[in-house]
Tab-separated table of C-alpha atoms and ligand atoms in Angstrom:
chain	number	residue	atom	x	y	z
A	1	MET	CA	109.460	117.530	78.656
A	2	PRO	CA	105.745	117.771	77.909
A	3	ASN	CA	104.652	117.330	74.322
A	4	GLU	CA	104.764	120.787	72.764
A	5	SER	CA	101.686	120.229	70.677
A	6	VAL	CA	99.548	119.607	73.717
A	7	GLU	CA	98.727	122.424	76.007
A	8	VAL	CA	97.113	121.355	79.221
A	9	THR	CA	95.696	123.978	81.466
A	10	THR	CA	93.279	123.641	84.301
A	11	ILE	CA	90.016	125.484	84.545
A	12	CYS	CA	91.366	127.004	87.697
A	13	ARG	CA	95.133	126.900	88.036
A	14	ASP	CA	94.908	128.282	91.555
A	15	VAL	CA	95.606	125.053	93.308
A	16	SER	CA	93.548	125.972	96.318
A	17	ASN	CA	90.493	126.052	94.071
A	18	SER	CA	91.355	123.218	91.813
A	19	GLN	CA	88.567	120.989	93.006
A	20	PHE	CA	86.255	123.222	91.056
A	21	ILE	CA	83.557	121.323	89.295
A	22	LEU	CA	80.363	122.392	87.593
A	23	GLN	CA	77.480	121.273	89.720
A	24	CYS	CA	74.691	122.828	87.676
A	25	PRO	CA	74.112	124.167	84.180
A	26	ILE	CA	75.508	127.624	83.518
A	27	GLU	CA	72.835	130.052	82.500
A	28	GLY	CA	72.948	130.579	78.761
A	29	HIS	CA	75.230	127.594	78.247
A	30	PRO	CA	74.084	126.029	74.979
A	31	ASP	CA	73.876	122.649	76.620
A	32	SER	CA	71.853	123.735	79.601
A	33	ALA	CA	68.493	122.138	80.171
A	34	ALA	CA	66.659	125.381	79.516
A	35	ASP	CA	68.312	125.846	76.139
A	36	VAL	CA	67.833	122.300	75.003
A	37	GLU	CA	64.151	122.493	75.717
A	38	GLY	CA	63.643	126.134	74.792
A	39	SER	CA	65.591	126.436	71.583
A	40	THR	CA	64.053	123.530	69.755
A	41	GLN	CA	60.656	122.224	69.030
A	42	ARG	CA	62.113	118.731	69.018
A	43	ASN	CA	60.172	116.141	70.882
A	44	LEU	CA	62.942	113.627	71.047
A	45	PRO	CA	66.448	113.970	72.406
A	46	ARG	CA	69.246	113.705	69.879
A	47	ILE	CA	71.787	111.054	70.766
A	48	LYS	CA	75.199	110.571	69.217
A	49	ILE	CA	76.684	107.081	69.357
A	50	LEU	CA	80.425	106.766	68.947
A	51	GLY	CA	81.633	103.250	68.218
A	52	THR	CA	85.115	102.118	69.208
A	53	GLY	CA	84.855	98.297	69.287
A	54	GLY	CA	85.271	95.823	72.165
A	55	THR	CA	83.437	92.615	72.970
A	56	ILE	CA	80.126	94.378	72.438
A	57	ALA	CA	81.173	94.599	68.768
A	58	SER	CA	82.537	91.066	68.579
A	59	LYS	CA	81.555	87.753	67.055
A	60	GLY	CA	82.602	84.233	67.964
A	61	SER	CA	82.322	81.143	65.839
A	62	ASP	CA	79.617	79.458	67.920
A	63	SER	CA	77.066	80.455	70.481
A	64	SER	CA	78.904	78.997	73.473
A	65	GLN	CA	82.199	80.717	72.705
A	66	THR	CA	83.049	83.406	75.259
A	67	ALA	CA	86.780	83.751	74.633
A	68	GLY	CA	88.970	84.100	71.569
A	69	TYR	CA	86.357	85.989	69.537
A	70	HIS	CA	87.025	88.989	67.276
A	71	VAL	CA	85.736	92.511	66.813
A	72	ASP	CA	83.504	92.291	63.777
A	73	LEU	CA	80.377	94.447	64.216
A	74	THR	CA	79.795	98.066	63.324
A	75	ILE	CA	77.558	100.417	65.280
A	76	GLN	CA	74.945	99.934	62.608
A	77	ASP	CA	75.017	96.142	63.099
A	78	MET	CA	74.669	96.631	66.840
A	79	LEU	CA	71.719	98.975	66.463
A	80	GLU	CA	69.972	96.291	64.441
A	81	SER	CA	70.146	93.999	67.450
A	82	ILE	CA	68.102	96.233	69.733
A	83	PRO	CA	64.411	97.113	69.634
A	84	ASP	CA	63.205	100.102	67.661
A	85	ILE	CA	64.259	103.210	69.576
A	86	SER	CA	62.759	105.744	67.205
A	87	GLY	CA	60.181	106.567	69.871
A	88	ILE	CA	62.904	107.294	72.427
A	89	CYS	CA	65.456	109.416	70.611
A	90	GLU	CA	66.927	110.463	67.310
A	91	ILE	CA	70.198	108.694	66.683
A	92	GLU	CA	73.302	109.606	64.765
A	93	TYR	CA	76.332	107.415	64.890
A	94	GLU	CA	79.978	107.473	63.980
A	95	GLN	CA	82.468	104.652	63.921
A	96	LEU	CA	85.606	106.182	65.438
A	97	CYS	CA	87.508	102.905	65.299
A	98	ASN	CA	86.692	99.216	65.742
A	99	VAL	CA	89.285	97.664	68.003
A	100	ASP	CA	89.736	95.624	71.132
A	101	SER	CA	90.251	98.146	73.922
A	102	LYS	CA	93.801	96.880	74.470
A	103	ASP	CA	94.557	98.857	71.304
A	104	ILE	CA	93.137	102.159	72.526
A	105	ASP	CA	96.334	104.185	72.450
A	106	GLU	CA	96.791	107.908	72.968
A	107	SER	CA	95.818	108.757	69.403
A	108	LEU	CA	92.562	106.823	69.690
A	109	LEU	CA	91.946	108.301	73.123
A	110	TYR	CA	92.280	111.720	71.568
A	111	LYS	CA	89.936	110.672	68.756
A	112	ILE	CA	87.328	109.693	71.358
A	113	TYR	CA	87.923	112.973	73.216
A	114	LYS	CA	87.447	114.893	69.976
A	115	GLY	CA	84.395	112.867	68.932
A	116	ILE	CA	82.742	113.703	72.244
A	117	SER	CA	83.809	117.368	72.321
A	118	ASP	CA	82.590	117.922	68.773
A	119	SER	CA	79.185	116.401	69.582
A	120	LEU	CA	78.482	118.301	72.794
A	121	GLN	CA	76.956	121.354	71.155
A	122	SER	CA	74.473	119.548	68.939
A	123	PHE	CA	73.414	116.464	70.905
A	124	ASP	CA	71.505	115.914	74.120
A	125	GLY	CA	73.405	112.793	75.058
A	126	ILE	CA	76.409	110.792	73.887
A	127	VAL	CA	76.958	107.027	74.034
A	128	ILE	CA	80.382	105.463	73.535
A	129	THR	CA	80.648	101.735	72.890
A	130	HIS	CA	83.996	100.502	74.190
A	131	GLY	CA	85.838	97.338	75.180
A	132	THR	CA	85.527	96.733	78.896
A	133	ASP	CA	89.240	96.099	79.545
A	134	THR	CA	90.206	99.766	79.376
A	135	LEU	CA	86.761	101.398	79.408
A	136	ALA	CA	87.269	102.762	82.934
A	137	GLU	CA	90.495	104.482	81.864
A	138	THR	CA	88.855	106.193	78.909
A	139	ALA	CA	85.922	107.275	81.085
A	140	PHE	CA	88.328	108.683	83.693
A	141	PHE	CA	90.269	110.569	81.010
A	142	ILE	CA	87.074	112.006	79.554
A	143	GLU	CA	85.724	113.125	82.944
A	144	SER	CA	89.105	114.732	83.638
A	145	THR	CA	89.237	116.642	80.359
A	146	ILE	CA	85.679	117.420	79.237
A	147	ASP	CA	83.202	119.624	80.989
A	148	SER	CA	80.056	118.232	79.415
A	149	GLY	CA	77.757	120.603	81.309
A	150	ASP	CA	74.393	118.922	81.261
A	151	VAL	CA	75.039	116.455	78.462
A	152	PRO	CA	75.325	112.860	79.703
A	153	ILE	CA	78.275	110.919	78.321
A	154	VAL	CA	77.504	107.215	78.709
A	155	PHE	CA	80.130	104.502	78.230
A	156	VAL	CA	78.921	100.994	77.512
A	157	GLY	CA	80.411	97.620	76.660
A	158	SER	CA	79.619	93.970	77.154
A	159	MET	CA	81.266	90.858	78.505
A	160	ARG	CA	79.855	88.366	76.011
A	161	PRO	CA	80.293	88.598	72.246
A	162	SER	CA	77.226	89.294	70.136
A	163	THR	CA	77.056	85.663	68.978
A	164	SER	CA	76.900	84.102	72.429
A	165	ILE	CA	73.871	82.675	74.196
A	166	SER	CA	72.457	85.449	76.399
A	167	ALA	CA	74.736	88.099	74.933
A	168	ASP	CA	74.644	91.148	77.203
A	169	GLY	CA	75.595	93.700	74.527
A	170	PRO	CA	72.153	94.473	73.069
A	171	MET	CA	70.529	95.095	76.472
A	172	ASN	CA	73.531	97.119	77.645
A	173	LEU	CA	73.459	99.249	74.504
A	174	TYR	CA	69.711	99.752	74.725
A	175	GLN	CA	70.008	100.836	78.354
A	176	ALA	CA	72.879	103.188	77.603
A	177	ILE	CA	70.848	104.890	74.875
A	178	CYS	CA	67.861	105.248	77.212
A	179	ILE	CA	70.123	106.633	79.962
A	180	ALA	CA	71.733	109.139	77.596
A	181	SER	CA	68.244	110.186	76.436
A	182	SER	CA	66.849	110.731	79.901
A	183	THR	CA	66.617	114.211	81.406
A	184	LYS	CA	67.384	112.507	84.728
A	185	SER	CA	70.926	111.852	83.493
A	186	ARG	CA	71.749	115.518	82.941
A	187	GLY	CA	74.551	117.091	84.918
A	188	ARG	CA	76.151	113.788	85.891
A	189	GLY	CA	79.225	113.842	83.639
A	190	ALA	CA	80.799	110.638	82.331
A	191	LEU	CA	78.706	107.615	83.281
A	192	VAL	CA	79.246	103.910	82.822
A	193	SER	CA	76.193	101.784	82.138
A	194	LEU	CA	76.726	98.044	82.398
A	195	ASN	CA	74.776	95.100	83.713
A	196	ASP	CA	71.784	97.287	84.710
A	197	GLN	CA	73.948	99.526	86.927
A	198	ILE	CA	74.822	103.161	86.380
A	199	SER	CA	78.006	104.531	87.885
A	200	ALA	CA	80.533	107.366	87.698
A	201	GLY	CA	83.240	106.697	85.122
A	202	TYR	CA	85.669	108.565	87.354
A	203	TYR	CA	85.714	105.872	90.005
A	204	ILE	CA	84.459	102.637	88.484
A	205	THR	CA	86.899	99.759	87.875
A	206	LYS	CA	86.696	96.450	86.092
A	207	THR	CA	87.069	93.875	88.838
A	208	ASN	CA	86.135	90.617	87.184
A	209	ALA	CA	87.816	89.439	84.002
A	210	ASN	CA	84.974	87.154	82.948
A	211	SER	CA	81.623	87.566	84.620
A	212	LEU	CA	78.752	89.762	83.470
A	213	ASP	CA	78.944	91.592	86.790
A	214	SER	CA	82.430	92.697	85.865
A	215	PHE	CA	82.565	96.266	87.192
A	216	ASN	CA	82.557	97.560	90.717
A	217	VAL	CA	82.602	100.901	92.391
A	218	ARG	CA	83.229	101.254	96.110
A	219	GLN	CA	82.111	104.878	95.930
A	220	GLY	CA	78.656	103.534	95.113
A	221	TYR	CA	76.454	103.023	92.114
A	222	LEU	CA	74.501	106.081	91.028
A	223	GLY	CA	71.457	104.228	89.812
A	224	ASN	CA	69.785	101.211	88.339
A	225	PHE	CA	67.895	100.356	85.148
A	226	VAL	CA	64.847	98.164	85.673
A	227	ASN	CA	62.083	97.338	83.258
A	228	ASN	CA	62.594	100.502	81.211
A	229	GLU	CA	62.828	102.723	84.237
A	230	ILE	CA	65.914	104.637	85.272
A	231	HIS	CA	66.262	104.914	89.024
A	232	TYR	CA	68.912	107.334	90.238
A	233	TYR	CA	69.637	107.160	93.950
A	234	TYR	CA	70.938	110.728	94.220
A	235	PRO	CA	70.349	114.078	92.521
A	236	PRO	CA	72.809	115.046	89.753
A	237	VAL	CA	76.347	115.170	91.030
A	238	LYS	CA	79.843	114.922	89.607
A	239	PRO	CA	82.798	113.327	91.357
A	240	GLN	CA	84.109	115.321	94.268
A	241	GLY	CA	87.729	116.248	93.760
A	242	CYS	CA	87.843	115.727	90.007
A	243	HIS	CA	90.469	118.099	88.681
A	244	ARG	CA	89.437	119.260	85.230
A	245	PHE	CA	92.168	119.797	82.630
A	246	LYS	CA	91.635	121.645	79.412
A	247	LEU	CA	93.299	120.019	76.422
A	248	LYS	CA	94.349	122.136	73.513
A	249	VAL	CA	95.943	120.245	70.699
A	250	SER	CA	97.526	121.924	67.725
A	251	PRO	CA	95.278	121.356	64.666
A	252	THR	CA	98.298	120.469	62.553
A	253	GLU	CA	99.384	117.725	64.897
A	254	THR	CA	98.572	114.257	63.610
A	255	LYS	CA	100.095	112.202	66.370
A	256	PHE	CA	98.866	112.820	69.872
A	257	SER	CA	101.055	111.818	72.771
A	258	PHE	CA	101.423	112.393	76.478
A	259	PRO	CA	104.420	112.354	78.767
A	260	LYS	CA	105.399	108.760	79.414
A	261	VAL	CA	104.373	107.333	82.784
A	262	CYS	CA	104.774	103.668	83.683
A	263	ILE	CA	103.206	101.534	86.391
A	264	LEU	CA	105.344	99.233	88.540
A	265	TYR	CA	103.721	96.425	90.484
A	266	ALA	CA	105.312	95.768	93.875
A	267	HIS	CA	105.638	92.299	95.392
A	268	GLN	CA	107.441	90.488	98.192
A	269	ALA	CA	111.179	91.064	97.837
A	270	VAL	CA	110.679	93.921	95.390
A	271	SER	CA	113.914	95.876	94.929
A	272	SER	CA	114.969	99.253	93.564
A	273	GLU	CA	116.371	97.487	90.519
A	274	LEU	CA	112.973	97.915	88.902
A	275	LEU	CA	113.218	101.679	89.337
A	276	ASP	CA	116.723	101.695	87.871
A	277	LEU	CA	115.362	100.022	84.769
A	278	VAL	CA	112.676	102.605	84.080
A	279	SER	CA	113.553	105.876	85.771
A	280	THR	CA	115.498	107.363	82.874
A	281	ARG	CA	112.911	106.371	80.304
A	282	TYR	CA	109.790	107.756	81.939
A	283	GLU	CA	108.766	111.195	83.108
A	284	GLY	CA	106.757	109.816	85.979
A	285	ILE	CA	106.158	106.506	87.727
A	286	VAL	CA	103.146	105.026	89.487
A	287	ILE	CA	103.761	102.173	91.910
A	288	ALA	CA	101.121	99.680	92.925
A	289	THR	CA	102.456	99.477	96.477
A	290	LEU	CA	101.970	96.547	98.819
A	291	GLY	CA	99.337	97.964	101.115
A	292	ALA	CA	98.381	101.567	101.668
A	293	GLY	CA	101.719	102.903	100.379
A	294	SER	CA	104.047	100.303	101.827
A	295	LEU	CA	107.389	99.517	100.153
A	296	PRO	CA	110.759	98.296	101.503
A	297	ASP	CA	112.970	101.106	102.868
A	298	GLU	CA	115.525	100.548	100.147
A	299	VAL	CA	112.882	101.114	97.451
A	300	ASN	CA	111.574	104.215	99.240
A	301	ALA	CA	115.094	105.634	99.388
A	302	LYS	CA	115.527	105.091	95.656
A	303	CYS	CA	112.177	106.745	94.915
A	304	LEU	CA	113.165	109.778	96.993
A	305	SER	CA	116.452	110.093	95.129
A	306	LEU	CA	114.813	110.390	91.701
A	307	ASN	CA	113.869	113.768	90.346
A	308	ILE	CA	110.585	112.683	88.795
A	309	PRO	CA	107.127	112.444	90.361
A	310	ILE	CA	106.353	109.015	91.792
A	311	VAL	CA	102.781	108.241	92.739
A	312	TYR	CA	102.245	105.658	95.469
A	313	SER	CA	99.067	103.788	94.566
A	314	LYS	CA	98.059	100.320	95.730
A	315	ARG	CA	97.713	96.708	94.681
A	316	SER	CA	94.617	96.285	96.814
A	317	ARG	CA	91.482	96.970	94.880
A	318	ASP	CA	89.791	98.882	97.664
A	319	GLY	CA	90.918	101.431	100.184
A	320	MET	CA	93.312	104.290	99.611
A	321	VAL	CA	96.860	105.557	100.070
A	322	PRO	CA	96.984	108.479	102.532
A	323	ILE	CA	99.790	111.060	102.607
A	324	ALA	CA	100.683	109.912	106.106
A	325	ASN	CA	102.087	106.690	104.666
A	326	LEU	CA	104.554	108.405	102.344
A	327	PRO	CA	108.200	108.043	103.399
A	328	GLY	CA	110.752	110.824	103.907
A	329	CYS	CA	110.234	114.422	104.876
A	330	GLN	CA	107.284	115.839	103.029
A	331	GLU	CA	108.295	119.388	103.965
A	332	GLU	CA	111.470	119.080	101.913
A	333	VAL	CA	111.832	121.253	98.806
A	334	ASN	CA	111.373	119.106	95.693
A	335	TYR	CA	109.718	116.304	97.591
A	336	ASN	CA	108.687	114.094	94.673
A	337	LEU	CA	106.378	111.465	96.160
A	338	ILE	CA	102.602	111.675	95.840
A	339	ALA	CA	99.899	109.610	97.485
A	340	SER	CA	97.231	108.383	95.046
A	341	GLY	CA	94.347	108.580	97.523
A	342	TYR	CA	91.468	106.512	96.192
A	343	LEU	CA	92.787	106.215	92.633
A	344	ASN	CA	93.995	102.867	91.401
A	345	PRO	CA	97.301	102.664	89.501
A	346	GLU	CA	95.831	103.011	86.013
A	347	LYS	CA	93.733	106.067	86.880
A	348	SER	CA	96.695	107.543	88.792
A	349	ARG	CA	98.789	107.113	85.675
A	350	ILE	CA	96.364	109.126	83.552
A	351	LEU	CA	96.093	111.855	86.173
A	352	LEU	CA	99.871	112.089	86.455
A	353	GLN	CA	100.222	112.263	82.659
A	354	LEU	CA	97.750	115.144	82.529
A	355	CYS	CA	99.635	116.964	85.292
A	356	LEU	CA	102.954	116.416	83.523
A	357	ALA	CA	101.547	117.588	80.203
A	358	GLY	CA	100.549	120.779	81.997
A	359	SER	CA	104.082	121.110	83.462
A	360	TYR	CA	102.777	121.005	87.024
A	361	SER	CA	105.282	121.230	89.842
A	362	PHE	CA	105.521	118.452	92.439
A	363	ASN	CA	103.430	120.606	94.779
A	364	GLU	CA	100.756	121.207	92.180
A	365	ILE	CA	100.618	117.514	91.344
A	366	ARG	CA	100.224	116.787	95.025
A	367	HIS	CA	97.388	119.236	95.212
A	368	VAL	CA	95.593	117.611	92.266
A	369	PHE	CA	95.804	114.228	94.011
A	370	SER	CA	94.571	115.778	97.246
A	371	GLY	CA	91.189	116.118	95.498
A	372	VAL	CA	90.930	112.347	95.678
A	373	TYR	CA	92.231	112.466	99.272
A	374	GLY	CA	95.822	111.644	98.483
A	375	GLY	CA	98.366	114.342	97.724
B	401	LIG	N1	89.010	92.412	75.295
B	401	LIG	C1	87.774	93.140	75.246
B	401	LIG	C2	88.082	94.628	75.131
B	401	LIG	O1	88.389	95.260	76.089
B	401	LIG	C3	86.970	92.819	76.449
B	401	LIG	C4	85.594	93.421	76.467
B	401	LIG	O2	85.229	94.306	75.722
B	401	LIG	O3	84.801	92.971	77.333
B	401	LIG	O4	88.022	95.151	74.070
């Protein structure tokens, strides 16, 4: 059963229109470009920085250490490591938490959601510093739950701790602030700015556990940061097929939680035993299948026999799982399998949790995933 304190609705519940996405500022919307420029005499954009921790906020014991370091810097410390930005924007900052991103749980995710939502009305751009390990998941969640209108939401992290030789954090943070301050970034939703590249948080994934060039996006980078210039390759656009959910959380609720969804990783000789172990404890399952939805027949049969949604995602980093590769008869009533399309297992998990929190039927869940060409 979905958590009663969380009400998840979609902007447009009509599943045939659920790929609705704001492509341009609504007239009169307080965050629209016209209002930001018209209603204030401010010369500089106002930027809110929300600190959550990660390597960008970490210190090691010597300058060559790039593993085994600890989160130890506040936003204020980090701002001291970058050049004076008082000519670029006005900054306010808030330390939401200071943790390694492995510790970003649902309550912290909600705190980040709330920190961003609460800042949208009064800031022209928002920067979130975050550990890179789960940064892409937070960015996906935020794009799926917040309609930021024109206001850029820029996620940033680093791969080297602040104490290391050639630490990448200060430059990454500086770039993220510039990107959030730029009018060119308006109307682009949740962005990730790392290693000079700008990309959509909805699709980007961490693909290298160590190198500075740690993130990749097969759907393409949106732009580049070079010598204080921001070069977007395309006009403002938000991810096609992003299904936007509206979160309403009871103000009295202190603990935020979502329906439980686990991820199973398939492998040679995988058996349905794995499903037996988890199927009664989770409300939904995502499987990182072998190829584009491939699993042994015995595992498929078990999946079809369970009365919970099971999303077929993939182990392969690239490519997608099409509906055509799902087993069984998709016309059957209560058909519970869903193809993840282009979403990787961890993004599929978040999307399935949001659907379950909104009490979506199997068909509605399928429709949501069809936006990313699964379903
Ligand atoms: N373990 C770190 C984290 O995700 C890694 C990083 O930030 O690069 O918090």
